[in-house]
CSV table of C-alpha atoms in Angstrom, one decimal:
chain,number,residue,atom,x,y,z
L,13,MET,CA,120.4,197.0,129.9
L,14,ILE,CA,118.9,193.5,130.5
L,15,HIS,CA,116.0,195.1,132.4
L,16,GLN,CA,115.3,197.5,129.5
L,17,VAL,CA,115.3,194.7,127.0
L,18,SER,CA,113.0,192.5,129.1
L,19,TYR,CA,110.6,195.5,129.5
L,20,GLU,CA,110.5,196.1,125.8
L,21,PHE,CA,109.7,192.5,125.0
L,22,PHE,CA,107.1,192.3,127.8
L,23,PHE,CA,105.4,195.4,126.5
L,24,ALA,CA,105.5,194.1,122.9
L,25,GLY,CA,104.1,190.8,123.8
L,26,LEU,CA,101.3,192.3,125.9
L,27,SER,CA,100.5,194.8,123.1
L,28,PHE,CA,100.2,192.1,120.4
L,29,LEU,CA,98.0,189.9,122.7
L,30,LEU,CA,95.7,192.9,123.4
L,31,LEU,CA,95.6,193.8,119.7
L,32,PHE,CA,94.3,190.3,118.9
L,33,ALA,CA,91.9,190.0,121.8
L,34,ILE,CA,90.2,193.3,121.5
L,35,GLY,CA,90.3,193.2,117.7
L,36,TYR,CA,88.8,189.7,117.6
L,37,THR,CA,86.1,190.6,120.1
L,38,LEU,CA,85.1,193.9,118.4
L,39,LYS,CA,85.1,192.2,115.0
L,40,LYS,CA,81.9,190.4,116.1
L,41,PHE,CA,80.2,193.8,116.2
L,42,ARG,CA,81.8,194.6,112.8
L,43,PHE,CA,84.0,197.2,114.4
L,44,PRO,CA,86.8,198.3,112.1
L,45,TYR,CA,90.3,196.9,113.0
L,46,VAL,CA,91.7,200.4,112.6
L,47,LEU,CA,89.7,201.7,115.5
L,48,SER,CA,90.3,198.5,117.5
L,49,PHE,CA,94.1,199.0,117.2
L,50,MET,CA,93.9,202.6,118.3
L,51,LEU,CA,91.7,201.8,121.3
L,52,VAL,CA,94.3,199.3,122.5
L,53,GLY,CA,96.9,202.1,122.1
L,54,ILE,CA,94.8,204.5,124.1
L,55,LEU,CA,94.1,201.8,126.8
L,56,LEU,CA,97.9,201.1,127.3
L,57,SER,CA,98.6,204.8,127.2
L,58,LEU,CA,96.3,205.5,130.1
L,59,ILE,CA,97.7,202.6,132.1
L,60,LEU,CA,101.3,203.3,131.4
L,61,ALA,CA,101.1,207.1,131.3
L,62,PRO,CA,104.6,207.7,132.8
L,63,GLN,CA,106.3,205.3,130.3
L,64,LYS,CA,105.6,206.5,126.7
L,65,ASP,CA,108.6,205.1,124.9
L,66,SER,CA,107.7,202.3,122.5
L,67,PRO,CA,110.0,199.2,121.7
L,68,VAL,CA,112.5,199.5,118.9
L,69,MET,CA,110.8,196.7,117.0
L,70,PHE,CA,107.6,198.8,117.0
L,71,LYS,CA,109.4,201.8,115.7
L,72,ILE,CA,110.7,199.8,112.7
L,73,LEU,CA,107.3,198.4,111.9
L,74,GLU,CA,105.8,201.9,112.3
L,75,HIS,CA,108.3,203.3,109.8
L,76,ILE,CA,107.6,200.7,107.1
L,77,ALA,CA,103.8,200.6,107.6
L,78,VAL,CA,102.8,203.4,105.3
L,79,PRO,CA,105.0,202.4,102.4
L,80,LEU,CA,103.7,198.8,102.7
L,81,LEU,CA,100.1,200.1,102.8
L,82,PHE,CA,100.6,202.2,99.6
L,83,PHE,CA,102.5,199.4,97.9
L,84,PHE,CA,99.5,197.1,98.3
L,85,ILE,CA,97.1,199.8,97.1
L,86,GLY,CA,99.3,200.0,94.0
L,87,LEU,CA,99.0,196.3,93.5
L,88,ASP,CA,95.3,196.6,93.2
L,89,TYR,CA,95.7,199.0,90.3
L,90,SER,CA,97.4,198.9,87.0
L,91,PHE,CA,97.9,201.4,84.2
L,92,GLU,CA,95.2,199.7,82.2
L,93,LYS,CA,92.7,199.9,85.1
L,94,LEU,CA,93.5,203.6,85.7
L,95,ARG,CA,92.8,204.3,82.0
L,96,GLY,CA,89.5,202.5,82.3
L,97,ALA,CA,88.1,204.7,85.1
L,98,VAL,CA,87.4,207.7,82.9
L,99,LYS,CA,83.7,207.7,83.8
L,100,ILE,CA,84.5,208.5,87.4
L,101,PHE,CA,86.4,211.7,86.5
L,102,LEU,CA,83.5,214.2,86.8
L,103,PRO,CA,82.0,212.6,89.9
L,104,GLY,CA,85.6,212.6,91.4
L,105,ILE,CA,86.1,216.3,90.6
L,106,ILE,CA,82.7,217.1,92.4
L,107,ASP,CA,83.8,215.0,95.3
L,108,PHE,CA,87.1,216.9,95.5
L,109,ILE,CA,85.5,220.3,95.4
L,110,PHE,CA,82.9,219.5,98.0
L,111,ASN,CA,85.3,217.7,100.4
L,112,PHE,CA,88.5,219.5,99.9
L,113,VAL,CA,88.0,222.9,98.4
L,114,PHE,CA,84.9,223.9,100.4
L,115,PRO,CA,86.3,222.7,103.8
L,116,PHE,CA,89.6,224.5,103.1
L,117,LEU,CA,87.7,227.8,102.4
L,118,ILE,CA,85.5,227.4,105.4
L,119,ILE,CA,88.4,226.5,107.7
L,120,HIS,CA,90.7,229.2,106.4
L,121,PHE,CA,88.2,232.1,106.2
L,122,GLY,CA,85.6,231.0,108.6
L,123,PHE,CA,87.8,229.7,111.4
L,124,GLY,CA,90.6,232.1,110.7
L,125,LEU,CA,93.3,229.4,110.6
L,126,GLY,CA,96.4,229.8,108.5
L,127,PHE,CA,96.9,228.5,105.0
L,128,ILE,CA,99.0,225.5,106.1
L,129,ASP,CA,96.7,224.5,109.0
L,130,SER,CA,93.7,224.8,106.8
L,131,PHE,CA,95.3,222.8,104.0
L,132,PHE,CA,96.2,219.9,106.3
L,133,LEU,CA,92.7,219.9,107.9
L,134,ALA,CA,91.0,219.9,104.5
L,135,SER,CA,93.3,217.0,103.5
L,136,VAL,CA,92.3,215.1,106.6
L,137,ILE,CA,88.6,215.6,105.9
L,138,TYR,CA,88.8,214.8,102.1
L,139,PRO,CA,89.4,211.0,101.7
L,140,THR,CA,87.0,208.3,102.5
L,141,SER,CA,88.6,205.2,104.0
L,142,THR,CA,89.4,202.6,101.3
L,143,ALA,CA,90.2,199.9,103.8
L,144,ILE,CA,87.1,200.3,106.0
L,145,THR,CA,84.5,201.0,103.2
L,146,SER,CA,85.6,198.1,100.9
L,147,LYS,CA,85.7,195.8,103.9
L,148,LEU,CA,82.1,196.8,104.9
L,149,LEU,CA,80.9,196.4,101.3
L,150,PHE,CA,82.2,192.8,101.5
L,151,ASP,CA,80.9,192.1,105.1
L,152,TYR,CA,77.4,193.4,104.3
L,153,LYS,CA,77.3,191.5,101.0
L,154,ARG,CA,76.7,194.7,99.0
L,155,LEU,CA,79.3,194.2,96.3
L,156,ALA,CA,76.6,193.2,93.8
L,157,ASN,CA,74.6,196.4,94.5
L,158,PRO,CA,74.4,199.0,91.7
L,159,GLU,CA,76.3,201.6,93.7
L,160,ALA,CA,79.3,199.3,94.6
L,161,GLU,CA,81.1,199.8,91.3
L,162,PHE,CA,80.6,203.6,91.6
L,163,LEU,CA,81.9,203.7,95.2
L,164,ILE,CA,84.9,201.6,94.4
L,165,ASN,CA,85.8,203.8,91.4
L,166,LEU,CA,85.4,206.9,93.6
L,167,LEU,CA,87.7,205.3,96.2
L,168,ILE,CA,90.3,204.8,93.4
L,169,PHE,CA,90.0,208.4,92.3
L,170,GLU,CA,90.4,209.7,95.9
L,171,ASP,CA,93.4,207.4,96.5
L,172,LEU,CA,95.2,208.8,93.5
L,173,VAL,CA,94.4,212.4,94.5
L,174,VAL,CA,95.8,211.7,98.1
L,175,ILE,CA,98.9,210.1,96.7
L,176,LEU,CA,99.5,213.2,94.5
L,177,LEU,CA,98.8,215.4,97.5
L,178,LEU,CA,101.1,213.7,99.9
L,179,PRO,CA,104.4,215.0,98.5
L,180,PHE,CA,103.2,218.5,98.9
L,181,LEU,CA,101.9,217.7,102.4
L,182,TYR,CA,105.3,216.4,103.4
L,183,PHE,CA,106.8,219.5,101.8
L,184,PHE,CA,104.5,221.8,103.8
L,185,SER,CA,105.1,219.8,107.0
L,186,GLY,CA,108.7,221.2,107.0
L,187,ILE,CA,107.5,224.8,106.9
L,188,LYS,CA,107.4,226.2,110.5
L,189,THR,CA,105.7,229.5,109.7
L,190,GLU,CA,103.9,230.9,106.8
L,191,ASP,CA,106.5,233.7,106.5
L,192,SER,CA,109.0,231.0,105.5
L,193,PHE,CA,107.1,229.8,102.5
L,194,PRO,CA,109.3,228.4,99.7
L,195,ASP,CA,109.6,230.4,96.5
L,196,PHE,CA,108.5,229.5,93.0
L,197,GLN,CA,111.9,227.8,92.3
L,198,ASP,CA,111.4,225.4,95.1
L,199,TYR,CA,107.9,224.4,93.9
L,200,PHE,CA,109.2,224.1,90.3
L,201,LEU,CA,112.1,221.9,91.4
L,202,LEU,CA,109.7,219.6,93.4
L,203,ILE,CA,107.4,219.2,90.4
L,204,VAL,CA,110.3,218.4,88.1
L,205,LYS,CA,111.6,215.7,90.5
L,206,LEU,CA,108.1,214.2,90.8
L,207,ILE,CA,107.8,214.0,87.0
L,208,GLY,CA,111.2,212.3,87.0
L,209,ILE,CA,109.9,209.7,89.5
L,210,PHE,CA,106.8,209.0,87.3
L,211,LEU,CA,109.1,208.6,84.2
L,212,PHE,CA,111.4,206.3,86.1
L,213,PHE,CA,108.5,204.0,87.2
L,214,PHE,CA,107.0,204.1,83.7
L,215,ILE,CA,110.3,202.8,82.3
L,216,LEU,CA,110.4,200.2,85.1
L,217,TYR,CA,106.8,199.2,84.2
L,218,ARG,CA,107.9,198.5,80.6
L,219,ILE,CA,110.9,196.5,81.8
L,220,THR,CA,108.8,194.3,84.2
L,221,LYS,CA,106.4,193.5,81.4
L,222,ARG,CA,109.2,192.1,79.4
L,223,LEU,CA,110.6,190.2,82.4
L,224,SER,CA,107.2,188.8,83.6
L,225,ASP,CA,108.2,185.2,82.8
L,226,PHE,CA,111.5,185.5,84.7
L,227,LEU,CA,109.7,187.1,87.6
L,228,ASP,CA,107.2,184.3,87.7
L,229,ARG,CA,110.0,181.7,87.8
L,230,ILE,CA,111.9,183.3,90.7
L,231,SER,CA,108.7,184.1,92.6
L,232,ASP,CA,108.5,180.4,93.5
L,233,GLU,CA,111.7,180.7,95.5
L,234,ASP,CA,111.3,180.7,99.3
L,235,ILE,CA,113.7,183.7,99.5
L,236,PHE,CA,111.6,185.8,97.0
L,237,ILE,CA,110.2,187.8,99.9
L,238,PHE,CA,113.7,189.3,100.5
L,239,LEU,CA,113.7,190.7,97.0
L,240,ILE,CA,110.2,192.3,97.3
L,241,PHE,CA,110.6,193.5,100.8
L,242,GLY,CA,114.0,195.0,100.0
L,243,ALA,CA,112.6,196.7,96.9
L,244,ILE,CA,109.7,198.3,98.8
L,245,ILE,CA,112.0,199.8,101.5
L,246,LEU,CA,114.7,200.8,99.0
L,247,PHE,CA,112.3,202.5,96.5
L,248,SER,CA,110.4,204.3,99.2
L,249,GLU,CA,113.6,205.8,100.6
L,250,ILE,CA,115.3,206.8,97.4
L,251,PRO,CA,113.1,209.9,97.0
L,252,ASN,CA,114.0,211.1,100.5
L,253,ILE,CA,117.7,210.8,99.6
L,254,ILE,CA,117.3,213.0,96.5
L,255,GLY,CA,115.3,215.5,98.6
L,256,VAL,CA,111.8,214.7,97.4
L,257,PRO,CA,109.2,213.8,100.1
L,258,ALA,CA,107.5,211.1,97.9
L,259,SER,CA,108.2,207.8,99.7
L,260,VAL,CA,104.5,206.8,99.6
L,261,LEU,CA,104.2,207.8,95.9
L,262,SER,CA,107.2,205.6,95.0
L,263,ALA,CA,105.8,202.7,97.0
L,264,PHE,CA,102.5,203.0,95.3
L,265,LEU,CA,104.0,203.2,91.8
L,266,LEU,CA,106.2,200.2,92.6
L,267,GLY,CA,103.0,198.2,93.3
L,268,VAL,CA,101.4,199.5,90.0
L,269,VAL,CA,104.3,198.3,87.9
L,270,ILE,CA,104.2,194.7,89.2
L,271,PRO,CA,102.7,192.7,86.3
L,272,GLU,CA,99.3,191.0,86.8
L,273,THR,CA,100.7,187.5,86.7
L,274,LYS,CA,101.6,184.7,89.2
L,275,THR,CA,104.2,187.2,90.6
L,276,LYS,CA,101.5,189.5,92.0
L,277,ASN,CA,99.7,186.6,93.7
L,278,ARG,CA,103.0,185.4,95.2
L,279,ILE,CA,103.8,188.9,96.6
L,280,GLU,CA,100.4,189.3,98.2
L,281,LEU,CA,100.7,185.8,99.8
L,282,SER,CA,104.2,186.4,101.2
L,283,ILE,CA,104.1,190.1,102.2
L,284,SER,CA,100.4,190.4,103.5
L,285,PRO,CA,101.2,189.2,107.1
L,286,ILE,CA,104.0,191.8,107.4
L,287,ARG,CA,101.6,194.5,106.1
L,288,GLU,CA,98.9,193.5,108.6
L,289,LEU,CA,101.4,193.5,111.4
L,290,SER,CA,103.0,196.9,110.5
L,291,ILE,CA,99.6,198.6,109.9
L,292,GLY,CA,98.3,197.3,113.2
L,293,VAL,CA,101.4,198.6,115.0
L,294,PHE,CA,101.1,202.0,113.2
L,295,PHE,CA,97.5,202.6,114.4
L,296,PHE,CA,98.3,201.2,117.8
L,297,LEU,CA,101.2,203.6,118.3
L,298,PHE,CA,99.0,206.4,117.0
L,299,GLY,CA,96.6,205.9,119.8
L,300,TYR,CA,99.4,205.2,122.3
L,301,LYS,CA,101.2,208.5,121.6
L,302,MET,CA,98.1,210.6,121.4
L,303,ASP,CA,97.7,213.5,123.8
L,304,PHE,CA,94.1,213.4,125.1
L,305,THR,CA,93.9,216.8,126.8
L,306,LEU,CA,90.8,218.6,125.6
L,307,GLU,CA,91.8,221.9,127.0
L,308,LYS,CA,93.6,223.0,123.8
L,309,ILE,CA,90.7,222.0,121.5
L,310,ASN,CA,88.0,224.4,120.4
L,311,LEU,CA,84.8,222.3,120.8
L,312,THR,CA,82.9,224.5,118.4
L,313,GLN,CA,85.5,223.9,115.7
L,314,LEU,CA,85.5,220.1,116.6
L,315,VAL,CA,81.7,219.8,116.1
L,316,PHE,CA,81.8,221.8,112.9
L,317,ILE,CA,84.6,219.8,111.4
L,318,LEU,CA,82.8,216.5,112.4
L,319,ALA,CA,79.6,217.9,110.7
L,320,MET,CA,81.6,218.7,107.5
L,321,THR,CA,82.9,215.1,107.3
L,322,PHE,CA,79.3,213.9,106.9
L,323,VAL,CA,77.3,216.8,105.3
L,324,PHE,CA,79.7,217.5,102.4
L,325,LYS,CA,80.5,213.9,101.7
L,326,PHE,CA,76.9,212.8,101.7
L,327,ALA,CA,75.8,215.7,99.4
L,328,SER,CA,78.7,215.2,96.9
L,329,THR,CA,78.3,211.4,96.8
L,330,TYR,CA,74.6,211.6,96.2
L,331,LEU,CA,75.0,214.2,93.4
L,332,SER,CA,78.0,212.3,91.9
L,333,GLY,CA,76.0,209.0,92.0
L,334,ILE,CA,73.1,210.6,90.0
L,335,ILE,CA,75.6,212.0,87.4
L,336,TYR,CA,77.3,208.6,87.3
L,337,GLY,CA,73.9,207.1,86.3
L,338,LEU,CA,72.6,205.5,89.5
L,339,ARG,CA,68.9,205.5,90.4
L,340,LYS,CA,68.0,207.8,93.3
L,341,ILE,CA,67.7,205.0,95.9
L,342,SER,CA,71.1,203.5,94.9
L,343,ALA,CA,72.7,207.0,95.0
L,344,LEU,CA,71.2,207.6,98.5
L,345,ARG,CA,72.4,204.2,99.7
L,346,GLY,CA,75.8,204.9,98.4
L,347,ALA,CA,75.9,208.4,99.9
L,348,LEU,CA,75.0,207.1,103.4
L,349,SER,CA,77.7,204.4,103.0
L,350,TYR,CA,80.6,206.7,102.0
L,351,CYS,CA,81.1,209.0,105.0
L,352,ILE,CA,83.8,206.9,106.9
L,353,ARG,CA,87.3,208.4,107.1
L,354,GLY,CA,90.3,206.2,108.0
L,355,GLU,CA,93.8,205.2,107.2
L,356,PHE,CA,94.7,208.1,104.8
L,357,SER,CA,93.3,210.7,107.1
L,358,PHE,CA,95.3,209.4,110.1
L,359,VAL,CA,98.5,209.3,107.9
L,360,ILE,CA,98.0,212.9,107.0
L,361,LEU,CA,97.3,214.3,110.5
L,362,THR,CA,100.5,212.7,111.8
L,363,LEU,CA,102.4,215.2,109.6
L,364,HIS,CA,101.2,218.3,111.3
L,365,GLU,CA,101.3,218.6,115.0
L,366,LYS,CA,98.9,221.6,115.4
L,367,ILE,CA,95.9,219.7,114.0
L,368,LYS,CA,96.5,216.3,115.6
L,369,GLY,CA,94.2,216.8,118.6
L,370,ILE,CA,91.1,218.2,116.9
L,371,SER,CA,91.5,215.9,113.9
L,372,PHE,CA,91.9,212.8,116.0
L,373,PHE,CA,88.7,213.2,118.0
L,374,ALA,CA,86.7,214.2,114.9
L,375,LEU,CA,88.0,211.1,113.0
L,376,VAL,CA,87.3,208.6,115.8
L,377,VAL,CA,83.7,209.9,116.2
L,378,ASN,CA,83.3,209.9,112.4
L,379,ILE,CA,84.4,206.2,112.1
L,380,VAL,CA,82.0,205.1,114.8
L,381,LEU,CA,79.0,207.1,113.4
L,382,GLY,CA,80.0,206.4,109.8
L,383,THR,CA,80.1,202.6,110.4
L,384,LEU,CA,76.6,202.8,112.0
L,385,LEU,CA,75.3,204.8,109.1
L,386,PHE,CA,76.7,202.2,106.7
L,387,ALA,CA,75.0,199.4,108.6
L,388,TYR,CA,71.6,201.1,108.3
L,389,ALA,CA,72.0,202.7,104.8
L,390,THR,CA,69.9,200.1,103.1
L,391,LYS,CA,67.0,200.4,105.6
L,392,ILE,CA,67.1,204.2,105.6
L,393,ALA,CA,67.1,204.4,101.7
L,394,GLU,CA,64.3,201.8,101.4
L,395,PHE,CA,62.2,203.6,104.2
L,396,ILE,CA,62.5,207.0,102.5
L,397,PHE,CA,61.7,205.8,98.9
L,398,ILE,CA,59.0,203.3,99.9
L,399,ARG,CA,57.3,205.9,102.0
L,400,LYS,CA,57.5,208.4,99.1
L,401,GLN,CA,56.0,205.8,96.7
L,402,LYS,CA,53.2,205.1,99.1
L,403,SER,CA,52.4,208.7,99.5
């Protein structure tokens, strides 16, 4: 027993040190932390291949990582902000058709995969990484560019679509074969429960608005972190208890209902370190547990899926940018910068074992190439339009 405990702590300490060292080193090359954490996991997986069990403390952090991530996404939004993003609706629909509907049809009918496999693969391909794209916009000082507002609003639209998709993805993940599809009554019951969750959080939103002064006062307490951390875990687990796979939706809505006062700033200050720690562990364990055998992967499908992550996203973003009102050079710069997949895609592919291998390799290559494309987007756009003007 003592030997097992000492091994777990040794493994945890080594992992955290490597996460810092490699993440800090690669940061100088503007390498996304998400990819750095997965690379550490892959490295330790190759070194410690016979020993695949992870420490209990890692399992706890892995379990709370996704609810914490979606809670902080919710903090960035509010009901008022969501109402103000009407202009992005048509570009968002175009983005969804190009990057979810088209890939689903191609994968289902072109590759001959089943409905559930195609649905999950299309869901992996669909969302651009909010964390990586927004970080790169800041790092490359492009937040003042005309396309920045458009890209951020499009990220918000995609976030909301993914959050609404996730309960159904969790629902589908429990279906072993397509012959065991649930009937209409099951779908109807799921939708009714989801509507009930929305109504509950809308009522909670009205209550928190009235209690904003009280929340501001108690947020100064050192033990305020217990209240918030407990609420995140509790509200993300309640849907599972009542049979609704909507833990991330609940965590997101909990973030949305927090009033935009001193309370929100206090929460971000106190919970952010736990979020960073848990998200790092989540992606680290994803790489650590990954099976890297290429034998089961169809390379033709892999290349085709990787191509879809760039071609459809580029085309839809450029077209959406023009509709949104951007100049052609800004729309092109935005389209070249919007191809990176990330945290949402990795969360989705963990739900369906059959697509893990092919999705993982496609996403890793996409992040590397997408980051390079972002870095050179301005130069490429200027080269194309300046050369066109000269000619």
